[in-house]
Amino acid sequence: MTGYFEIVLPIFILIVGAFVVYLLTRLFKLGNHAEALLTVLVLLGTLVGLVMHYLNVPALIDRPEVFYGLAEPGGIIYRPNAVGAFILIVGVVIAILITLYSGEYLSRDPRYLVYYPLILLTLAGLLGMFTSNNLFNLFLLTELTTVTASALVAFRFHAKISIRAGFKYLIMSSLGTMTMLLGIYFVYRSTGNMQLTGPLGVTDNFVRIGAACFLLGFSLKAGVVPLHTWVPDVYGHAPSAVSGLLAGVLSKSMLFIMPVVCLRLGISEVELGTYLMIFACFNMLVGSVRMLKQQLLRRFLSFSSITQTGYLMFGLGMGFYYELDQALGVGLFLFLVIAVMKCLAFLAAGVYEYYTGSQDIERLRGVGEHMPLAALSLSIALAGLAGIPLLAGFNGKWLIFSAALMTADAFALACLAIFMLSSVISLGGYLPMIIKQYQENPQHQLEFTGLSGPDISKWMLFPVGLLSLLVVLIGVYPSPWISLVNQVMQWMVMSI
């Protein structure tokens, strides 16, 4: 292996860090809090490596000689990727907060030993997917994220429903990766090449079938309707911290890996944009309608996540269909705000579940009187997802609205109408949920678990409070965040 090692340095830190954290915890019999702090140190080192990589991208992205690996037939190479660096910076920040949160959240689970290494390996696989330019290596890295994420979903194996959720995620995600493997066969049969250093010179029917296989595989892993059936079961029954990572970062990131692969395999930007915009409408409607009837809080948030995936697809779809740079920037901005808001929502829901032992929305009626900080945090998350002004979600929706009007095209305006309808329907779910937290509940007396009662641990309070602050900060002062994602979008266009 030769080349620029700093390209794969974050991956190296994550993989080595996972084994070091596991060994140190096992050898010295460290507690959950200590292992959480060790994992945070690994993630901070990864974050430094990602920031260094991100700052060097403009000087490296147009130089074909910049890579790490073996530039030989059959060799595997890794190249700089601005989008991967940006998404993993967001993902690592989220993971740091989730790790701190888990320092208390897993205090009642004796199996914490493997939990933190699995988070590190999941992030390593995701970063590798963005930087790898070999289709088969991409398949292997996708499988790494599938296996580790499945173990995280089924982490509480003593509950049968958790085992079913983990098994369902494993089966559905494996179907997606197997579909990608079939796509690799068609591409290799036609070209004899599995490298993606640029658009392929040959794009016959076999290559297009291969591209369609990758499109289908990434759609399944992202939860695109009608391939979304695993989402409510997985997000609803995985540990809340894991659901926040999956819903906020892992599944949404597939929508950014998808165009890098599919466009290089011969799918045109118009075709990809059409696909994203059409199926975005299904996601927006199915998610917003189904969330209204849910009785469990995290299942409610799961269908909300399907809707948010539709919003993200709509923004990216307009960017590709109309070759509209502003819409691609909207997609990146939406990824940022969705990651923050969805993680906040699932972590706040996890606080309720941890201290009351319940996800039932009716039983949680009036919980705000006993846990005002958790209620405030969940209210901020839900209000942001609903698009209430002065919160991050409003800015994301406003940018989608502006980009659609900018196209002045009937197709985009029709999708915009569905977007507006979905927003109104979703509002009918978010607002009642906010209100129920503060209503009196004479029928169900809340019972708190643990010795501390409703007093929230600082390990959980700090991540939830910081994410709440970010939702408000991005909503009130969006300019620097928009400038940042527009810069990344420009590098993304250069690298496709």
CSV table of C-alpha atoms in Angstrom, one decimal:
chain,number,residue,atom,x,y,z
A,1,MET,CA,0.0,0.0,0.0
A,2,THR,CA,1.4,3.4,-1.0
A,3,GLY,CA,0.2,7.0,-1.3
A,4,TYR,CA,-1.3,9.6,1.0
A,5,PHE,CA,-2.0,7.8,4.3
A,6,GLU,CA,-3.9,10.7,5.7
A,7,ILE,CA,-6.8,9.7,3.3
A,8,VAL,CA,-7.4,6.5,5.3
A,9,LEU,CA,-6.1,7.8,8.7
A,10,PRO,CA,-9.6,8.3,10.2
A,11,ILE,CA,-10.5,4.8,9.1
A,12,PHE,CA,-7.3,3.4,10.7
A,13,ILE,CA,-8.0,5.3,13.9
A,14,LEU,CA,-11.6,3.9,14.1
A,15,ILE,CA,-10.6,0.3,13.4
A,16,VAL,CA,-7.6,0.2,15.7
A,17,GLY,CA,-9.5,2.2,18.3
A,18,ALA,CA,-12.3,-0.3,18.4
A,19,PHE,CA,-9.9,-3.2,19.2
A,20,VAL,CA,-7.9,-1.1,21.7
A,21,VAL,CA,-11.0,0.0,23.6
A,22,TYR,CA,-12.3,-3.6,23.7
A,23,LEU,CA,-8.9,-5.0,24.9
A,24,LEU,CA,-8.3,-2.3,27.5
A,25,THR,CA,-11.9,-2.7,28.9
A,26,ARG,CA,-11.6,-6.4,29.0
A,27,LEU,CA,-8.1,-6.6,30.5
A,28,PHE,CA,-8.5,-4.0,33.2
A,29,LYS,CA,-12.2,-4.8,33.8
A,30,LEU,CA,-13.2,-1.1,33.2
A,31,GLY,CA,-16.8,0.0,33.8
A,32,ASN,CA,-19.3,1.4,31.4
A,33,HIS,CA,-18.3,5.1,32.1
A,34,ALA,CA,-14.6,4.4,31.6
A,35,GLU,CA,-15.2,2.6,28.3
A,36,ALA,CA,-17.5,5.4,27.1
A,37,LEU,CA,-14.7,7.9,27.8
A,38,LEU,CA,-12.1,5.8,26.0
A,39,THR,CA,-14.4,5.7,23.0
A,40,VAL,CA,-14.9,9.5,23.1
A,41,LEU,CA,-11.1,9.8,22.9
A,42,VAL,CA,-10.9,7.6,19.8
A,43,LEU,CA,-13.7,9.6,18.2
A,44,LEU,CA,-12.0,12.9,19.0
A,45,GLY,CA,-8.8,11.6,17.3
A,46,THR,CA,-10.9,10.5,14.3
A,47,LEU,CA,-12.5,14.0,14.2
A,48,VAL,CA,-9.1,15.6,14.1
A,49,GLY,CA,-8.1,13.3,11.2
A,50,LEU,CA,-11.4,14.1,9.3
A,51,VAL,CA,-11.0,17.8,9.7
A,52,MET,CA,-7.4,17.6,8.4
A,53,HIS,CA,-8.6,15.6,5.5
A,54,TYR,CA,-11.5,18.0,4.9
A,55,LEU,CA,-9.2,21.0,4.8
A,56,ASN,CA,-6.9,19.4,2.3
A,57,VAL,CA,-9.6,18.2,-0.1
A,58,PRO,CA,-9.6,21.4,-2.3
A,59,ALA,CA,-5.9,20.9,-3.1
A,60,LEU,CA,-6.2,17.1,-3.7
A,61,ILE,CA,-9.5,16.4,-5.3
A,62,ASP,CA,-8.5,17.3,-8.9
A,63,ARG,CA,-5.1,15.4,-8.7
A,64,PRO,CA,-5.4,11.9,-10.1
A,65,GLU,CA,-2.1,10.8,-8.5
A,66,VAL,CA,-3.5,11.5,-5.0
A,67,PHE,CA,-4.7,8.2,-3.5
A,68,TYR,CA,-3.9,5.5,-1.0
A,69,GLY,CA,-3.6,1.9,-2.1
A,70,LEU,CA,-2.4,-0.1,-5.1
A,71,ALA,CA,-3.0,1.5,-8.5
A,72,GLU,CA,-2.7,-1.8,-10.3
A,73,PRO,CA,-5.2,-4.1,-12.0
A,74,GLY,CA,-7.3,-5.6,-9.2
A,75,GLY,CA,-5.8,-3.1,-6.7
A,76,ILE,CA,-7.9,-1.2,-4.2
A,77,ILE,CA,-7.5,2.6,-3.9
A,78,TYR,CA,-9.0,5.3,-1.6
A,79,ARG,CA,-9.4,8.8,-2.9
A,80,PRO,CA,-10.3,12.1,-1.1
A,81,ASN,CA,-14.0,12.8,-0.8
A,82,ALA,CA,-15.4,16.0,0.5
A,83,VAL,CA,-18.9,14.7,1.0
A,84,GLY,CA,-17.6,11.7,2.9
A,85,ALA,CA,-15.5,13.9,5.1
A,86,PHE,CA,-18.4,16.3,5.8
A,87,ILE,CA,-20.9,13.6,6.5
A,88,LEU,CA,-18.5,11.7,8.8
A,89,ILE,CA,-17.6,14.9,10.6
A,90,VAL,CA,-21.3,15.3,11.4
A,91,GLY,CA,-21.5,11.6,12.1
A,92,VAL,CA,-18.6,11.5,14.5
A,93,VAL,CA,-19.9,14.6,16.4
A,94,ILE,CA,-23.2,12.8,16.7
A,95,ALA,CA,-21.4,9.6,17.8
A,96,ILE,CA,-19.5,11.5,20.5
A,97,LEU,CA,-22.8,12.7,22.0
A,98,ILE,CA,-24.4,9.3,21.7
A,99,THR,CA,-21.4,7.7,23.4
A,100,LEU,CA,-21.6,10.1,26.3
A,101,TYR,CA,-25.3,9.5,26.5
A,102,SER,CA,-24.7,5.8,26.6
A,103,GLY,CA,-22.4,6.2,29.6
A,104,GLU,CA,-25.6,6.3,31.6
A,105,TYR,CA,-28.1,4.7,29.1
A,106,LEU,CA,-26.2,1.4,29.2
A,107,SER,CA,-25.5,1.5,33.0
A,108,ARG,CA,-28.1,-1.3,33.6
A,109,ASP,CA,-26.8,-3.5,30.8
A,110,PRO,CA,-23.8,-5.8,31.6
A,111,ARG,CA,-22.9,-6.3,27.9
A,112,TYR,CA,-21.6,-2.8,27.3
A,113,LEU,CA,-18.2,-4.2,26.5
A,114,VAL,CA,-18.9,-4.8,22.8
A,115,TYR,CA,-21.3,-1.8,22.3
A,116,TYR,CA,-18.7,0.9,21.8
A,117,PRO,CA,-16.4,-1.0,19.5
A,118,LEU,CA,-19.4,-1.8,17.3
A,119,ILE,CA,-20.1,2.0,17.0
A,120,LEU,CA,-16.5,2.6,15.9
A,121,LEU,CA,-16.5,-0.2,13.3
A,122,THR,CA,-19.9,1.0,11.9
A,123,LEU,CA,-18.4,4.5,11.3
A,124,ALA,CA,-15.2,3.0,9.9
A,125,GLY,CA,-17.3,1.1,7.3
A,126,LEU,CA,-19.3,4.2,6.4
A,127,LEU,CA,-16.2,6.4,5.9
A,128,GLY,CA,-14.6,3.6,3.7
A,129,MET,CA,-17.7,3.5,1.5
A,130,PHE,CA,-17.2,7.2,0.6
A,131,THR,CA,-13.5,7.0,-0.1
A,132,SER,CA,-13.2,3.6,-1.8
A,133,ASN,CA,-13.1,3.5,-5.6
A,134,ASN,CA,-13.4,-0.2,-6.0
A,135,LEU,CA,-16.9,-1.7,-6.3
A,136,PHE,CA,-16.1,-5.0,-4.6
A,137,ASN,CA,-14.4,-3.2,-1.7
A,138,LEU,CA,-17.4,-1.0,-1.5
A,139,PHE,CA,-19.5,-4.1,-1.2
A,140,LEU,CA,-17.3,-5.4,1.7
A,141,LEU,CA,-17.4,-2.1,3.5
A,142,THR,CA,-21.2,-2.0,3.1
A,143,GLU,CA,-21.4,-5.5,4.7
A,144,LEU,CA,-19.2,-4.3,7.6
A,145,THR,CA,-21.8,-1.5,8.4
A,146,THR,CA,-24.6,-4.0,8.0
A,147,VAL,CA,-23.2,-6.6,10.4
A,148,THR,CA,-22.1,-4.1,13.1
A,149,ALA,CA,-25.3,-2.1,12.9
A,150,SER,CA,-27.4,-5.3,13.1
A,151,ALA,CA,-25.5,-6.3,16.3
A,152,LEU,CA,-26.2,-2.8,17.7
A,153,VAL,CA,-29.9,-3.1,16.9
A,154,ALA,CA,-30.2,-6.5,18.6
A,155,PHE,CA,-27.9,-5.4,21.4
A,156,ARG,CA,-30.5,-6.1,24.1
A,157,PHE,CA,-30.8,-9.7,23.1
A,158,HIS,CA,-32.7,-10.7,26.3
A,159,ALA,CA,-35.8,-9.1,24.6
A,160,LYS,CA,-37.2,-11.2,21.8
A,161,ILE,CA,-38.5,-8.1,20.0
A,162,SER,CA,-34.9,-6.7,19.9
A,163,ILE,CA,-33.6,-9.9,18.4
A,164,ARG,CA,-36.4,-9.8,15.7
A,165,ALA,CA,-35.5,-6.2,14.9
A,166,GLY,CA,-31.8,-6.9,14.6
A,167,PHE,CA,-32.5,-10.0,12.4
A,168,LYS,CA,-34.9,-8.0,10.2
A,169,TYR,CA,-32.3,-5.3,9.7
A,170,LEU,CA,-29.7,-7.9,8.9
A,171,ILE,CA,-31.9,-9.6,6.4
A,172,MET,CA,-33.1,-6.5,4.7
A,173,SER,CA,-29.7,-4.8,4.6
A,174,SER,CA,-28.1,-8.0,3.3
A,175,LEU,CA,-30.6,-8.1,0.5
A,176,GLY,CA,-29.5,-4.6,-0.4
A,177,THR,CA,-25.8,-5.6,-0.4
A,178,MET,CA,-26.5,-8.8,-2.3
A,179,THR,CA,-28.3,-6.8,-4.9
A,180,MET,CA,-25.1,-4.6,-5.2
A,181,LEU,CA,-23.0,-7.8,-5.6
A,182,LEU,CA,-25.2,-8.8,-8.5
A,183,GLY,CA,-24.6,-5.3,-9.9
A,184,ILE,CA,-20.9,-5.8,-9.6
A,185,TYR,CA,-21.2,-9.0,-11.7
A,186,PHE,CA,-23.0,-7.2,-14.5
A,187,VAL,CA,-20.5,-4.3,-14.5
A,188,TYR,CA,-17.5,-6.7,-14.5
A,189,ARG,CA,-19.0,-8.8,-17.2
A,190,SER,CA,-19.2,-5.8,-19.5
A,191,THR,CA,-16.1,-3.9,-18.6
A,192,GLY,CA,-13.7,-6.3,-16.9
A,193,ASN,CA,-13.1,-3.5,-14.4
A,194,MET,CA,-14.4,-2.7,-10.9
A,195,GLN,CA,-12.6,0.6,-10.4
A,196,LEU,CA,-14.6,3.9,-10.2
A,197,THR,CA,-11.9,6.4,-10.9
A,198,GLY,CA,-14.3,8.3,-13.3
A,199,PRO,CA,-17.2,7.7,-15.6
A,200,LEU,CA,-16.9,4.3,-17.3
A,201,GLY,CA,-16.1,4.4,-21.0
A,202,VAL,CA,-18.5,1.6,-21.7
A,203,THR,CA,-22.1,1.9,-20.7
A,204,ASP,CA,-24.0,-0.9,-22.4
A,205,ASN,CA,-27.1,-2.7,-21.1
A,206,PHE,CA,-25.2,-4.8,-18.7
A,207,VAL,CA,-23.6,-1.8,-17.0
A,208,ARG,CA,-27.0,-0.1,-16.8
A,209,ILE,CA,-28.4,-3.2,-15.1
A,210,GLY,CA,-25.5,-3.1,-12.7
A,211,ALA,CA,-26.2,0.6,-12.0
A,212,ALA,CA,-29.9,-0.2,-11.4
A,213,CYS,CA,-28.8,-2.9,-8.9
A,214,PHE,CA,-26.8,-0.4,-6.9
A,215,LEU,CA,-29.7,2.1,-7.1
A,216,LEU,CA,-32.0,-0.5,-5.6
A,217,GLY,CA,-29.5,-1.6,-3.0
A,218,PHE,CA,-28.9,1.9,-1.7
A,219,SER,CA,-32.6,2.6,-1.8
A,220,LEU,CA,-33.3,-0.3,0.5
A,221,LYS,CA,-30.6,0.7,2.9
A,222,ALA,CA,-31.9,4.3,3.0
A,223,GLY,CA,-35.5,3.2,3.6
A,224,VAL,CA,-37.0,4.5,0.3
A,225,VAL,CA,-40.7,3.6,-0.1
A,226,PRO,CA,-41.8,0.8,-0.8
A,227,LEU,CA,-38.5,-0.7,0.6
A,228,HIS,CA,-39.1,1.0,3.9
A,229,THR,CA,-40.9,-1.7,5.8
A,230,TRP,CA,-37.9,-2.5,8.1
A,231,VAL,CA,-37.6,1.1,9.3
A,232,PRO,CA,-40.4,1.3,12.0
A,233,ASP,CA,-39.5,-2.1,13.4
A,234,VAL,CA,-35.8,-1.4,13.6
A,235,TYR,CA,-35.8,2.2,14.8
A,236,GLY,CA,-38.7,1.4,17.1
A,237,HIS,CA,-37.0,-1.5,19.0
A,238,ALA,CA,-33.3,-0.8,18.8
A,239,PRO,CA,-31.7,1.1,21.8
A,240,SER,CA,-32.6,4.8,21.4
A,241,ALA,CA,-29.0,5.8,21.0
A,242,VAL,CA,-28.6,3.3,18.1
A,243,SER,CA,-31.8,4.5,16.5
A,244,GLY,CA,-30.5,8.1,16.6
A,245,LEU,CA,-27.3,7.1,14.8
A,246,LEU,CA,-29.1,5.0,12.2
A,247,ALA,CA,-31.9,7.5,11.5
A,248,GLY,CA,-29.8,10.6,11.7
A,249,VAL,CA,-26.6,9.5,9.9
A,250,LEU,CA,-26.3,6.0,8.6
A,251,SER,CA,-29.4,5.6,6.5
A,252,LYS,CA,-29.4,9.2,5.1
A,253,SER,CA,-25.8,9.0,4.1
A,254,MET,CA,-26.7,6.2,1.6
A,255,LEU,CA,-28.5,8.9,-0.5
A,256,PHE,CA,-25.1,10.6,-1.0
A,257,ILE,CA,-23.1,7.5,-1.9
A,258,MET,CA,-25.8,6.5,-4.4
A,259,PRO,CA,-25.1,9.2,-7.0
A,260,VAL,CA,-21.4,8.8,-6.8
A,261,VAL,CA,-21.7,5.2,-7.9
A,262,CYS,CA,-24.8,5.4,-10.2
A,263,LEU,CA,-23.7,8.4,-12.2
A,264,ARG,CA,-20.3,6.8,-12.9
A,265,LEU,CA,-22.1,3.6,-14.0
A,266,GLY,CA,-24.0,5.4,-16.7
A,267,ILE,CA,-27.3,6.6,-15.1
A,268,SER,CA,-27.9,10.2,-16.3
A,269,GLU,CA,-28.5,13.0,-13.9
A,270,VAL,CA,-32.0,13.5,-15.3
A,271,GLU,CA,-32.8,9.8,-14.7
A,272,LEU,CA,-31.4,9.8,-11.2
A,273,GLY,CA,-33.2,13.1,-10.4
A,274,THR,CA,-36.5,11.8,-11.7
A,275,TYR,CA,-36.2,8.7,-9.6
A,276,LEU,CA,-35.4,10.6,-6.4
A,277,MET,CA,-38.2,13.2,-6.9
A,278,ILE,CA,-40.9,10.6,-7.7
A,279,PHE,CA,-40.1,8.3,-4.8
A,280,ALA,CA,-39.6,11.3,-2.5
A,281,CYS,CA,-43.3,12.0,-2.9
A,282,PHE,CA,-44.1,8.4,-1.7
A,283,ASN,CA,-41.8,8.8,1.3
A,284,MET,CA,-43.3,12.2,2.2
A,285,LEU,CA,-46.9,10.9,2.1
A,286,VAL,CA,-46.5,7.4,3.6
A,287,GLY,CA,-44.3,8.6,6.5
A,288,SER,CA,-46.5,11.6,7.4
A,289,VAL,CA,-49.8,9.7,7.2
A,290,ARG,CA,-48.6,6.6,9.1
A,291,MET,CA,-47.0,8.5,11.9
A,292,LEU,CA,-50.4,9.9,13.0
A,293,LYS,CA,-51.7,6.5,14.2
A,294,GLN,CA,-48.7,5.4,16.2
A,295,GLN,CA,-49.1,4.7,19.9
A,296,LEU,CA,-45.4,4.1,20.7
A,297,LEU,CA,-43.1,7.2,20.7
A,298,ARG,CA,-40.1,5.7,18.9
A,299,ARG,CA,-42.3,4.1,16.3
A,300,PHE,CA,-43.8,7.5,15.8
A,301,LEU,CA,-40.3,8.9,15.3
A,302,SER,CA,-39.5,6.1,12.9
A,303,PHE,CA,-42.3,7.1,10.4
A,304,SER,CA,-41.2,10.7,10.9
A,305,SER,CA,-37.8,9.6,9.7
A,306,ILE,CA,-39.3,8.1,6.5
A,307,THR,CA,-40.8,11.5,5.8
A,308,GLN,CA,-37.5,13.3,6.4
A,309,THR,CA,-35.8,10.9,4.0
A,310,GLY,CA,-38.4,12.0,1.4
A,311,TYR,CA,-37.5,15.7,2.0
A,312,LEU,CA,-33.8,14.9,1.5
A,313,MET,CA,-34.5,13.0,-1.7
A,314,PHE,CA,-36.6,15.8,-3.0
A,315,GLY,CA,-33.8,18.3,-2.5
A,316,LEU,CA,-31.1,16.1,-4.1
A,317,GLY,CA,-33.5,15.1,-6.9
A,318,MET,CA,-34.0,18.7,-7.9
A,319,GLY,CA,-30.3,19.2,-7.9
A,320,PHE,CA,-29.7,16.4,-10.3
A,321,TYR,CA,-32.8,16.7,-12.5
A,322,TYR,CA,-32.4,20.5,-13.1
A,323,GLU,CA,-28.6,20.6,-12.6
A,324,LEU,CA,-29.3,23.1,-9.9
A,325,ASP,CA,-26.4,23.6,-7.6
A,326,GLN,CA,-28.5,25.4,-5.0
A,327,ALA,CA,-30.7,22.3,-4.6
A,328,LEU,CA,-27.6,20.1,-4.0
A,329,GLY,CA,-26.6,22.5,-1.3
A,330,VAL,CA,-30.1,22.2,0.2
A,331,GLY,CA,-29.6,18.4,0.3
A,332,LEU,CA,-26.4,18.7,2.3
A,333,PHE,CA,-28.0,21.3,4.6
A,334,LEU,CA,-30.9,19.0,5.2
A,335,PHE,CA,-28.6,16.1,6.1
A,336,LEU,CA,-27.0,18.3,8.8
A,337,VAL,CA,-30.3,19.5,10.3
A,338,ILE,CA,-32.0,16.1,10.1
A,339,ALA,CA,-29.0,14.4,11.7
A,340,VAL,CA,-29.2,16.8,14.7
A,341,MET,CA,-33.0,16.8,15.0
A,342,LYS,CA,-33.5,13.1,14.6
A,343,CYS,CA,-30.7,12.2,17.0
A,344,LEU,CA,-32.1,14.7,19.6
A,345,ALA,CA,-35.6,13.2,19.2
A,346,PHE,CA,-34.5,9.6,19.7
A,347,LEU,CA,-32.2,10.5,22.6
A,348,ALA,CA,-35.0,12.5,24.4
A,349,ALA,CA,-37.4,9.6,23.8
A,350,GLY,CA,-34.7,7.3,25.3
A,351,VAL,CA,-34.6,9.5,28.4
A,352,TYR,CA,-38.3,8.8,28.9
A,353,GLU,CA,-38.0,5.1,28.3
A,354,TYR,CA,-34.9,4.9,30.7
A,355,TYR,CA,-36.7,6.6,33.6
A,356,THR,CA,-40.3,5.4,33.1
A,357,GLY,CA,-39.8,2.1,31.3
A,358,SER,CA,-42.5,3.1,28.7
A,359,GLN,CA,-42.7,4.2,25.1
A,360,ASP,CA,-46.5,4.4,25.2
A,361,ILE,CA,-47.6,7.9,24.2
A,362,GLU,CA,-50.7,7.9,26.3
A,363,ARG,CA,-48.9,6.7,29.4
A,364,LEU,CA,-46.3,9.5,28.9
A,365,ARG,CA,-49.1,12.1,28.9
A,366,GLY,CA,-48.1,14.8,31.5
A,367,VAL,CA,-44.5,13.6,31.8
A,368,GLY,CA,-43.3,17.2,31.3
A,369,GLU,CA,-44.3,18.0,34.8
A,370,HIS,CA,-41.9,15.5,36.2
A,371,MET,CA,-39.1,15.8,33.6
A,372,PRO,CA,-39.3,19.4,32.2
A,373,LEU,CA,-35.8,19.4,30.6
A,374,ALA,CA,-36.5,16.1,28.7
A,375,ALA,CA,-39.9,17.5,27.6
A,376,LEU,CA,-38.3,20.7,26.5
A,377,SER,CA,-35.7,18.9,24.4
A,378,LEU,CA,-38.2,16.6,22.8
A,379,SER,CA,-40.5,19.6,22.1
A,380,ILE,CA,-37.6,21.4,20.4
A,381,ALA,CA,-36.8,18.3,18.3
A,382,LEU,CA,-40.5,17.8,17.2
A,383,ALA,CA,-41.0,21.5,16.6
A,384,GLY,CA,-37.9,21.6,14.4
A,385,LEU,CA,-39.0,18.5,12.5
A,386,ALA,CA,-42.4,20.2,12.0
A,387,GLY,CA,-40.7,23.3,10.5
A,388,ILE,CA,-41.6,25.8,13.2
A,389,PRO,CA,-39.8,29.2,12.5
A,390,LEU,CA,-36.5,30.0,14.3
A,391,LEU,CA,-35.6,26.3,14.5
A,392,ALA,CA,-33.3,24.3,12.1
A,393,GLY,CA,-36.1,22.4,10.4
A,394,PHE,CA,-37.8,25.6,9.2
A,395,ASN,CA,-34.7,26.8,7.4
A,396,GLY,CA,-34.4,23.4,5.7
A,397,LYS,CA,-38.0,23.5,4.5
A,398,TRP,CA,-37.7,27.1,3.4
A,399,LEU,CA,-34.7,26.2,1.3
A,400,ILE,CA,-36.5,23.3,-0.4
A,401,PHE,CA,-39.5,25.6,-1.1
A,402,SER,CA,-37.2,28.3,-2.6
A,403,ALA,CA,-35.3,25.8,-4.7
A,404,ALA,CA,-38.6,24.3,-6.1
A,405,LEU,CA,-39.9,27.8,-7.0
A,406,MET,CA,-36.5,28.6,-8.7
A,407,THR,CA,-37.0,25.7,-11.2
A,408,ALA,CA,-40.3,27.2,-12.4
A,409,ASP,CA,-41.2,23.7,-13.7
A,410,ALA,CA,-44.4,21.8,-13.4
A,411,PHE,CA,-42.7,18.6,-12.2
A,412,ALA,CA,-41.0,20.3,-9.3
A,413,LEU,CA,-44.0,22.3,-8.4
A,414,ALA,CA,-46.2,19.2,-8.3
A,415,CYS,CA,-43.7,17.6,-5.9
A,416,LEU,CA,-43.6,20.8,-4.0
A,417,ALA,CA,-47.4,20.5,-3.5
A,418,ILE,CA,-47.0,17.1,-2.1
A,419,PHE,CA,-44.2,18.4,0.1
A,420,MET,CA,-46.5,21.1,1.5
A,421,LEU,CA,-49.3,18.6,2.0
A,422,SER,CA,-46.9,16.3,3.9
A,423,SER,CA,-45.7,19.1,6.1
A,424,VAL,CA,-49.3,20.0,7.1
A,425,ILE,CA,-50.1,16.3,7.8
A,426,SER,CA,-47.0,15.9,9.8
A,427,LEU,CA,-47.8,19.0,11.8
A,428,GLY,CA,-51.0,17.2,12.9
A,429,GLY,CA,-48.7,14.6,14.5
A,430,TYR,CA,-46.0,16.7,16.0
A,431,LEU,CA,-48.1,19.3,17.7
A,432,PRO,CA,-50.4,16.9,19.6
A,433,MET,CA,-47.3,15.0,20.7
A,434,ILE,CA,-45.7,18.2,22.1
A,435,ILE,CA,-48.9,19.1,23.9
A,436,LYS,CA,-49.5,15.7,25.5
A,437,GLN,CA,-46.2,16.0,27.4
A,438,TYR,CA,-47.7,18.9,29.4
A,439,GLN,CA,-51.3,17.7,29.8
A,440,GLU,CA,-52.6,16.2,33.0
A,441,ASN,CA,-52.9,12.4,33.1
A,442,PRO,CA,-55.2,11.2,35.9
A,443,GLN,CA,-55.6,7.8,34.3
A,444,HIS,CA,-52.0,6.7,34.2
A,445,GLN,CA,-49.7,7.4,37.2
A,446,LEU,CA,-46.1,7.6,36.0
A,447,GLU,CA,-43.7,5.2,37.8
A,448,PHE,CA,-40.0,5.9,37.6
A,449,THR,CA,-37.3,3.3,37.5
A,450,GLY,CA,-34.0,3.4,39.3
A,451,LEU,CA,-33.0,5.1,42.6
A,452,SER,CA,-32.6,8.5,41.1
A,453,GLY,CA,-36.2,8.9,40.1
A,454,PRO,CA,-36.9,11.5,37.4
A,455,ASP,CA,-33.6,13.4,38.0
A,456,ILE,CA,-31.8,13.1,34.6
A,457,SER,CA,-28.2,12.0,34.7
A,458,LYS,CA,-25.6,14.5,33.5
A,459,TRP,CA,-24.3,11.9,31.1
A,460,MET,CA,-27.7,12.0,29.3
A,461,LEU,CA,-28.5,15.7,30.0
A,462,PHE,CA,-25.3,17.1,28.3
A,463,PRO,CA,-25.8,15.5,24.8
A,464,VAL,CA,-29.5,16.2,24.8
A,465,GLY,CA,-29.0,19.8,25.9
A,466,LEU,CA,-26.2,20.4,23.3
A,467,LEU,CA,-28.3,19.0,20.5
A,468,SER,CA,-31.2,21.2,21.6
A,469,LEU,CA,-28.9,24.2,21.5
A,470,LEU,CA,-27.8,23.3,18.0
A,471,VAL,CA,-31.3,23.0,16.7
A,472,VAL,CA,-32.0,26.6,17.9
A,473,LEU,CA,-28.6,27.9,16.8
A,474,ILE,CA,-28.9,26.6,13.2
A,475,GLY,CA,-32.5,28.0,13.1
A,476,VAL,CA,-31.6,31.5,14.4
A,477,TYR,CA,-28.3,31.8,12.7
A,478,PRO,CA,-28.2,29.6,9.6
A,479,SER,CA,-25.8,31.6,7.4
A,480,PRO,CA,-22.4,30.0,8.4
A,481,TRP,CA,-23.9,26.5,8.1
A,482,ILE,CA,-25.3,27.2,4.7
A,483,SER,CA,-22.0,28.6,3.5
A,484,LEU,CA,-20.3,25.5,4.8
A,485,VAL,CA,-22.5,23.1,2.9
A,486,ASN,CA,-22.4,25.1,-0.3
A,487,GLN,CA,-18.7,24.8,-0.2
A,488,VAL,CA,-18.9,21.0,0.2
A,489,MET,CA,-21.5,20.9,-2.6
A,490,GLN,CA,-19.1,22.5,-5.0
A,491,TRP,CA,-16.4,19.9,-4.2
A,492,MET,CA,-19.0,17.2,-4.6
A,493,VAL,CA,-19.9,18.4,-8.1
A,494,MET,CA,-16.2,18.4,-9.0
A,495,SER,CA,-15.7,14.8,-7.8
A,496,ILE,CA,-18.7,13.2,-9.5
